[in-house]
Coordinates of C-alpha atoms in Angstrom, one line a residue:
M7 CA 97.9 -22.5 52.9
S8 CA 99.9 -21.8 56.0
A9 CA 99.1 -25.3 57.2
V10 CA 101.2 -26.6 54.3
S11 CA 103.9 -24.0 54.3
D12 CA 104.4 -24.3 58.0
R13 CA 105.5 -27.9 57.5
L14 CA 108.5 -26.8 55.5
P15 CA 111.9 -25.5 56.7
T16 CA 113.2 -22.1 55.8
F17 CA 114.2 -22.0 52.1
P18 CA 118.0 -22.4 52.6
W19 CA 119.2 -20.4 49.6
D20 CA 117.6 -17.2 51.0
K21 CA 120.3 -17.3 53.8
L22 CA 123.0 -16.7 51.1
E23 CA 121.7 -13.4 49.9
P24 CA 124.0 -11.2 52.1
Y25 CA 127.1 -13.1 51.0
K26 CA 126.0 -12.9 47.4
K27 CA 125.8 -9.1 47.7
T28 CA 129.4 -9.1 49.2
A29 CA 130.7 -11.3 46.4
A30 CA 128.9 -9.2 43.7
A31 CA 130.7 -6.1 45.0
H32 CA 134.1 -7.5 43.9
P33 CA 135.7 -5.2 41.3
D34 CA 135.9 -8.0 38.8
G35 CA 132.4 -9.3 39.6
I36 CA 131.0 -12.4 41.3
V37 CA 132.1 -15.9 40.6
D38 CA 129.0 -17.9 41.5
L39 CA 129.9 -21.5 42.4
S40 CA 126.9 -22.0 44.7
V41 CA 123.7 -23.4 43.1
G42 CA 125.2 -25.6 40.4
T43 CA 123.1 -24.4 37.5
P44 CA 124.5 -25.2 34.0
V45 CA 125.9 -22.2 32.1
D46 CA 127.1 -23.8 28.9
P47 CA 124.9 -23.7 25.7
V48 CA 122.2 -26.3 25.1
P49 CA 123.7 -28.5 22.3
D50 CA 122.5 -27.6 18.8
L51 CA 120.9 -30.9 18.0
I52 CA 118.7 -30.6 21.1
Q53 CA 117.7 -27.0 20.3
K54 CA 116.9 -28.1 16.8
A55 CA 114.7 -30.9 18.0
L56 CA 112.9 -28.5 20.4
I57 CA 112.3 -26.0 17.6
D58 CA 111.1 -28.6 15.1
A59 CA 108.5 -29.7 17.7
A60 CA 107.4 -26.1 18.6
D61 CA 104.1 -26.4 16.6
S62 CA 102.5 -28.7 19.3
P63 CA 99.0 -27.3 19.9
G64 CA 97.6 -30.5 21.6
Y65 CA 98.1 -31.8 25.1
P66 CA 101.1 -34.0 25.6
T67 CA 100.7 -37.3 27.4
V68 CA 102.1 -37.9 30.8
W69 CA 103.7 -41.2 29.7
G70 CA 105.4 -39.5 26.8
T71 CA 105.5 -40.4 23.1
P72 CA 106.6 -43.9 22.0
A73 CA 109.7 -42.2 20.6
L74 CA 110.5 -40.8 24.1
R75 CA 110.0 -44.2 25.8
D76 CA 112.1 -45.8 23.1
A77 CA 114.9 -43.3 23.7
I78 CA 114.8 -43.9 27.5
T79 CA 114.8 -47.7 27.3
G80 CA 117.6 -47.5 24.7
W81 CA 119.7 -45.2 26.9
V82 CA 119.4 -47.2 30.1
G83 CA 120.4 -50.4 28.2
R84 CA 123.3 -48.8 26.5
R85 CA 124.6 -46.6 29.3
L86 CA 123.6 -48.4 32.5
G87 CA 123.7 -52.0 31.4
A88 CA 120.1 -52.5 32.2
R89 CA 118.4 -55.5 30.6
D90 CA 114.9 -56.2 29.3
V91 CA 113.7 -52.7 29.9
T92 CA 110.3 -52.1 28.3
H93 CA 108.0 -49.1 28.1
R94 CA 106.3 -50.3 31.3
H95 CA 109.6 -49.8 33.1
V96 CA 109.9 -46.0 32.3
L97 CA 108.1 -42.8 33.3
P98 CA 109.0 -39.2 32.2
I99 CA 108.9 -36.6 35.0
V100 CA 108.9 -32.8 35.1
G101 CA 112.5 -32.5 36.3
S102 CA 113.8 -34.6 39.2
K103 CA 113.1 -32.0 42.0
E104 CA 109.4 -32.2 41.4
L105 CA 109.5 -35.9 41.8
V106 CA 111.6 -35.9 44.9
A107 CA 109.3 -33.3 46.6
W108 CA 106.0 -35.1 45.8
L109 CA 107.0 -38.8 45.7
P110 CA 106.0 -39.6 49.3
T111 CA 102.6 -38.0 48.8
Q112 CA 102.1 -39.8 45.5
L113 CA 103.1 -43.1 47.2
G114 CA 100.4 -42.5 49.8
L115 CA 102.8 -42.1 52.7
G116 CA 101.7 -40.2 55.8
P117 CA 101.9 -40.1 59.6
G118 CA 103.6 -43.2 61.0
D119 CA 105.4 -44.0 57.7
R120 CA 109.2 -43.4 57.6
V121 CA 111.4 -42.0 54.9
A122 CA 115.2 -42.3 55.1
Y123 CA 117.9 -40.5 53.2
P124 CA 121.7 -40.0 53.6
R125 CA 123.0 -37.9 56.5
L126 CA 124.4 -35.4 54.0
A127 CA 121.8 -35.0 51.3
Y128 CA 119.8 -32.9 48.9
P129 CA 117.3 -31.0 51.2
T130 CA 114.3 -31.9 49.1
Y131 CA 114.3 -35.5 50.4
E132 CA 113.3 -34.0 53.8
V133 CA 110.8 -31.6 52.1
G134 CA 109.0 -34.5 50.4
A135 CA 108.6 -36.3 53.7
R136 CA 107.3 -33.2 55.4
L137 CA 104.8 -32.5 52.7
A138 CA 103.4 -36.0 53.2
R139 CA 103.5 -35.6 57.0
A140 CA 105.6 -38.7 57.1
E141 CA 108.5 -39.2 59.5
Y142 CA 112.0 -38.8 58.2
E143 CA 115.5 -39.8 59.3
V144 CA 119.1 -39.8 58.1
Y145 CA 121.6 -42.6 57.9
D146 CA 125.3 -43.3 57.3
D147 CA 124.6 -46.9 56.3
P148 CA 120.9 -47.7 55.6
R149 CA 121.4 -51.3 56.9
D150 CA 121.7 -49.8 60.4
L151 CA 118.2 -48.5 60.2
D152 CA 115.2 -50.1 62.0
P153 CA 113.2 -51.5 59.0
A154 CA 109.9 -51.4 60.8
G155 CA 107.7 -48.8 59.2
L156 CA 110.4 -47.7 56.8
K157 CA 108.5 -47.3 53.5
L158 CA 110.9 -45.3 51.3
L159 CA 114.7 -45.5 51.2
W160 CA 116.5 -42.8 49.2
L161 CA 119.9 -43.7 47.8
N162 CA 122.1 -41.0 46.2
S163 CA 125.1 -42.1 44.2
P164 CA 127.0 -40.0 43.1
S165 CA 126.1 -37.9 46.1
N166 CA 125.0 -34.4 46.2
P167 CA 126.7 -32.6 47.9
T168 CA 129.8 -34.9 48.7
G169 CA 130.4 -36.5 45.3
R170 CA 130.7 -39.9 47.1
V171 CA 130.1 -43.0 44.9
L172 CA 128.7 -46.2 46.5
P173 CA 130.8 -49.1 45.4
Q174 CA 129.0 -51.9 43.5
R175 CA 129.3 -54.4 46.3
E176 CA 127.8 -52.0 48.9
L177 CA 125.0 -51.1 46.5
T178 CA 124.2 -54.7 45.9
E179 CA 124.1 -55.5 49.6
I180 CA 121.9 -52.5 50.4
V181 CA 119.4 -53.6 47.6
A182 CA 119.3 -57.1 49.1
W183 CA 118.8 -55.8 52.6
A184 CA 115.9 -53.5 51.4
R185 CA 114.2 -56.4 49.6
D186 CA 114.5 -58.6 52.6
H187 CA 112.5 -56.1 54.6
G188 CA 110.1 -55.0 51.9
I189 CA 111.4 -51.5 51.6
L190 CA 111.0 -49.5 48.4
V191 CA 114.3 -48.1 47.1
F192 CA 114.5 -45.0 45.0
S193 CA 118.0 -44.3 43.7
D194 CA 118.8 -40.8 42.8
E195 CA 121.4 -41.2 40.0
C196 CA 121.2 -37.8 38.4
Y197 CA 125.1 -37.3 38.4
L198 CA 125.9 -40.8 37.2
E199 CA 127.4 -39.5 33.9
L200 CA 129.9 -37.4 35.9
G201 CA 132.3 -39.9 37.5
W202 CA 135.9 -38.6 37.8
E203 CA 137.8 -40.9 40.1
A204 CA 135.2 -43.6 40.3
D205 CA 132.8 -45.3 37.8
P206 CA 129.3 -45.0 39.3
V207 CA 127.0 -48.0 39.0
S208 CA 123.2 -47.9 38.7
V209 CA 120.8 -50.0 40.8
L210 CA 119.4 -51.0 37.3
H211 CA 122.6 -53.0 36.6
P212 CA 122.0 -56.8 36.8
D213 CA 125.1 -57.3 38.9
V214 CA 123.4 -55.1 41.5
N215 CA 119.8 -56.2 41.3
G216 CA 120.2 -59.8 40.2
G217 CA 118.2 -59.2 37.0
S218 CA 115.1 -58.1 38.8
Y219 CA 113.7 -54.5 39.2
D220 CA 111.3 -55.5 42.0
G221 CA 111.2 -52.7 44.6
L222 CA 113.7 -50.6 42.7
V223 CA 113.4 -47.3 40.8
A224 CA 116.2 -45.1 39.5
V225 CA 115.9 -41.4 39.0
H226 CA 117.7 -39.7 36.1
S227 CA 117.9 -36.2 34.9
L228 CA 119.1 -34.4 31.7
S229 CA 119.8 -31.1 33.6
K230 CA 123.5 -31.6 34.1
R231 CA 124.6 -34.1 31.5
S232 CA 122.9 -32.2 28.6
N233 CA 122.6 -28.7 30.1
L234 CA 118.8 -29.0 30.1
A235 CA 118.0 -27.6 33.6
G236 CA 115.8 -25.0 32.0
Y237 CA 113.8 -27.7 30.1
R238 CA 112.7 -29.6 33.3
A239 CA 113.4 -33.0 31.8
A240 CA 114.0 -36.2 33.8
F241 CA 112.7 -39.8 34.0
L242 CA 112.2 -42.8 36.2
T243 CA 113.1 -46.4 35.3
G244 CA 112.4 -49.5 37.3
D245 CA 109.7 -51.6 38.9
P246 CA 106.5 -51.4 36.7
A247 CA 104.4 -52.2 39.9
V248 CA 105.6 -48.8 41.3
L249 CA 105.6 -46.8 38.1
G250 CA 102.2 -47.9 36.9
P251 CA 100.3 -46.4 39.8
L252 CA 102.5 -43.3 39.7
L253 CA 101.6 -42.9 36.1
E254 CA 97.9 -43.0 36.9
I255 CA 98.3 -40.5 39.7
R256 CA 100.3 -38.1 37.6
K257 CA 97.8 -38.4 34.8
H258 CA 95.1 -37.1 37.1
G259 CA 97.4 -34.4 38.3
G260 CA 98.4 -33.2 34.9
M261 CA 102.1 -33.7 35.6
M262 CA 103.2 -33.8 32.0
T263 CA 106.4 -32.8 30.2
S264 CA 105.7 -30.4 27.3
A265 CA 105.7 -32.0 23.8
P266 CA 108.7 -29.9 22.5
T267 CA 110.7 -30.9 25.6
Q268 CA 109.9 -34.6 25.0
A269 CA 111.3 -34.2 21.4
A270 CA 114.4 -32.6 22.8
V271 CA 114.9 -35.4 25.3
V272 CA 114.7 -37.9 22.5
A273 CA 117.5 -36.1 20.7
A274 CA 119.6 -35.7 23.9
L275 CA 119.4 -39.4 24.9
S276 CA 120.2 -40.5 21.3
D277 CA 123.5 -38.7 21.2
D278 CA 126.6 -39.4 23.4
T279 CA 129.0 -37.0 21.8
H280 CA 127.6 -33.9 23.4
V281 CA 127.8 -35.6 26.8
Q282 CA 131.5 -36.4 26.4
E283 CA 132.2 -32.8 25.3
Q284 CA 130.4 -31.4 28.4
R285 CA 132.3 -33.9 30.6
E286 CA 135.6 -32.6 29.3
R287 CA 134.6 -29.0 30.1
Y288 CA 133.7 -29.9 33.6
A289 CA 136.8 -32.0 34.0
A290 CA 139.0 -29.1 33.1
R291 CA 137.2 -26.8 35.5
R292 CA 137.4 -29.4 38.3
T293 CA 141.1 -29.7 37.9
A294 CA 141.6 -26.0 38.0
L295 CA 139.4 -25.3 41.0
R296 CA 140.6 -28.4 42.9
G297 CA 144.2 -27.3 42.6
A298 CA 143.4 -23.7 43.6
L299 CA 141.4 -24.8 46.6
L300 CA 144.1 -27.1 47.8
S301 CA 146.8 -24.4 47.4
H302 CA 144.5 -22.0 49.4
G303 CA 144.5 -24.3 52.4
F304 CA 141.4 -26.4 51.8
R305 CA 141.0 -30.1 52.2
I306 CA 138.8 -31.9 49.8
E307 CA 136.9 -35.0 50.8
H308 CA 135.1 -37.6 48.5
S309 CA 134.3 -35.6 45.3
E310 CA 135.1 -38.5 43.1
A311 CA 132.1 -37.8 41.0
S312 CA 129.3 -35.2 40.4
L313 CA 129.6 -31.5 39.7
Y314 CA 130.9 -30.4 43.1
L315 CA 134.0 -30.3 45.3
W316 CA 133.3 -31.0 49.0
A317 CA 135.8 -28.7 50.7
T318 CA 136.8 -27.6 54.2
R319 CA 139.2 -25.4 56.1
D320 CA 138.1 -27.0 59.4
E321 CA 136.0 -24.1 60.5
S322 CA 132.3 -23.2 60.4
C323 CA 131.0 -23.3 56.9
W324 CA 129.6 -19.8 57.3
Q325 CA 133.1 -18.5 58.1
T326 CA 134.3 -20.1 54.9
V327 CA 131.4 -18.7 52.9
A328 CA 132.2 -15.2 54.3
H329 CA 135.9 -15.6 53.5
L330 CA 135.3 -16.6 49.9
A331 CA 132.6 -13.9 49.5
D332 CA 135.2 -11.3 50.3
L333 CA 137.2 -12.7 47.4
G334 CA 134.1 -12.4 45.2
I335 CA 133.4 -16.2 45.2
L336 CA 130.0 -17.5 46.3
V337 CA 129.7 -21.2 47.5
A338 CA 127.1 -23.2 49.2
P339 CA 127.4 -23.8 53.0
G340 CA 127.6 -27.4 53.9
D341 CA 124.9 -27.2 56.6
F342 CA 122.4 -26.8 53.8
Y343 CA 122.8 -30.5 53.4
G344 CA 122.7 -31.6 57.0
E345 CA 124.3 -30.9 60.3
A346 CA 127.3 -33.2 59.4
G347 CA 128.2 -30.6 56.7
E348 CA 128.7 -27.7 59.2
N349 CA 132.4 -27.4 58.5
F350 CA 132.3 -27.9 54.7
V351 CA 131.3 -25.9 51.7
R352 CA 130.1 -27.2 48.3
V353 CA 131.9 -25.7 45.4
A354 CA 130.1 -26.1 42.0
L355 CA 131.9 -26.6 38.7
T356 CA 129.2 -24.8 36.9
A357 CA 130.7 -21.6 35.9
T358 CA 132.2 -20.4 32.6
D359 CA 135.8 -21.0 31.8
E360 CA 136.4 -17.3 32.3
R361 CA 134.8 -17.2 35.7
V362 CA 136.6 -20.3 36.8
R363 CA 139.9 -18.7 35.8
A364 CA 138.9 -15.6 37.8
A365 CA 138.2 -17.8 40.9
V366 CA 141.6 -19.6 40.5
E367 CA 143.4 -16.2 40.3
R368 CA 141.7 -14.9 43.4
L369 CA 142.4 -18.1 45.4
S370 CA 146.1 -17.9 44.4

């Protein structure tokens, strides 16, 4: 076991524990803006679908029910502008983190193969490469990478942690570059529903991919847009030549979404009203926290989308974490996401309205 665990970095969130204790000692309690876990209720129609499917004694299928696949194909057409998406173009997954961590292994990557991801990025991209014993590297612009041996290119727009959105033209050029060099592109689009000052575009849009899904897969999650982080519900859409073998591997590995969760996802993807209502909650919290941070002396960069504000006081991120912990506010240090984040913190919008008001008062 140690041979596997030794490949991995120290779990970053453990480093926050002392600061969490400091913040929790505040007389009015902690305001946790660190992890970004949803706090609002699961919409009633989704809970009802889950309950109605609770009597599910048999094994679910990895590929999901036809109703689930219909819901996914309908959503990517309606919301992302994707065309001619069939059941062969979709694959349910057990939450997006599981996929990110195990994708290089499931693709058969190993020593000598290279995986690339943004310089500021979700730490699990690196973890996935390490688990497969593949090489990994970061980029500012993937077109500057040496394509030789580059087998997997991760895109992330909107970005976690920065909230940056790749413009359509840039996305189109990156896709063309990757295809020219035979590089598989996985686009992590889990925050696509949460654009504030930009309208995120998917690699599935025909203006980006020219009407072909060859070499492209998009990753989507219901954790944030529908408050389903606890359900572990996500899916892939894209190239059937990639998803078909992944389906076979995942069938052998038993990587299946529970039947009640599948029914809940059908309900979630079939309704847009609850998504708009949740967006409005986050928009109000974002406005309040952004104003409070600016008035407190922070500078905010990017953050045009996603559930975070990428903020700095031009000091070590750990100094900022300590300063805010003294105010009873817990945030994520930017170096969790790469060395380039050493002077930033990531401030999540995922707290109740009451806790956000408390943070605003303390920052004022």
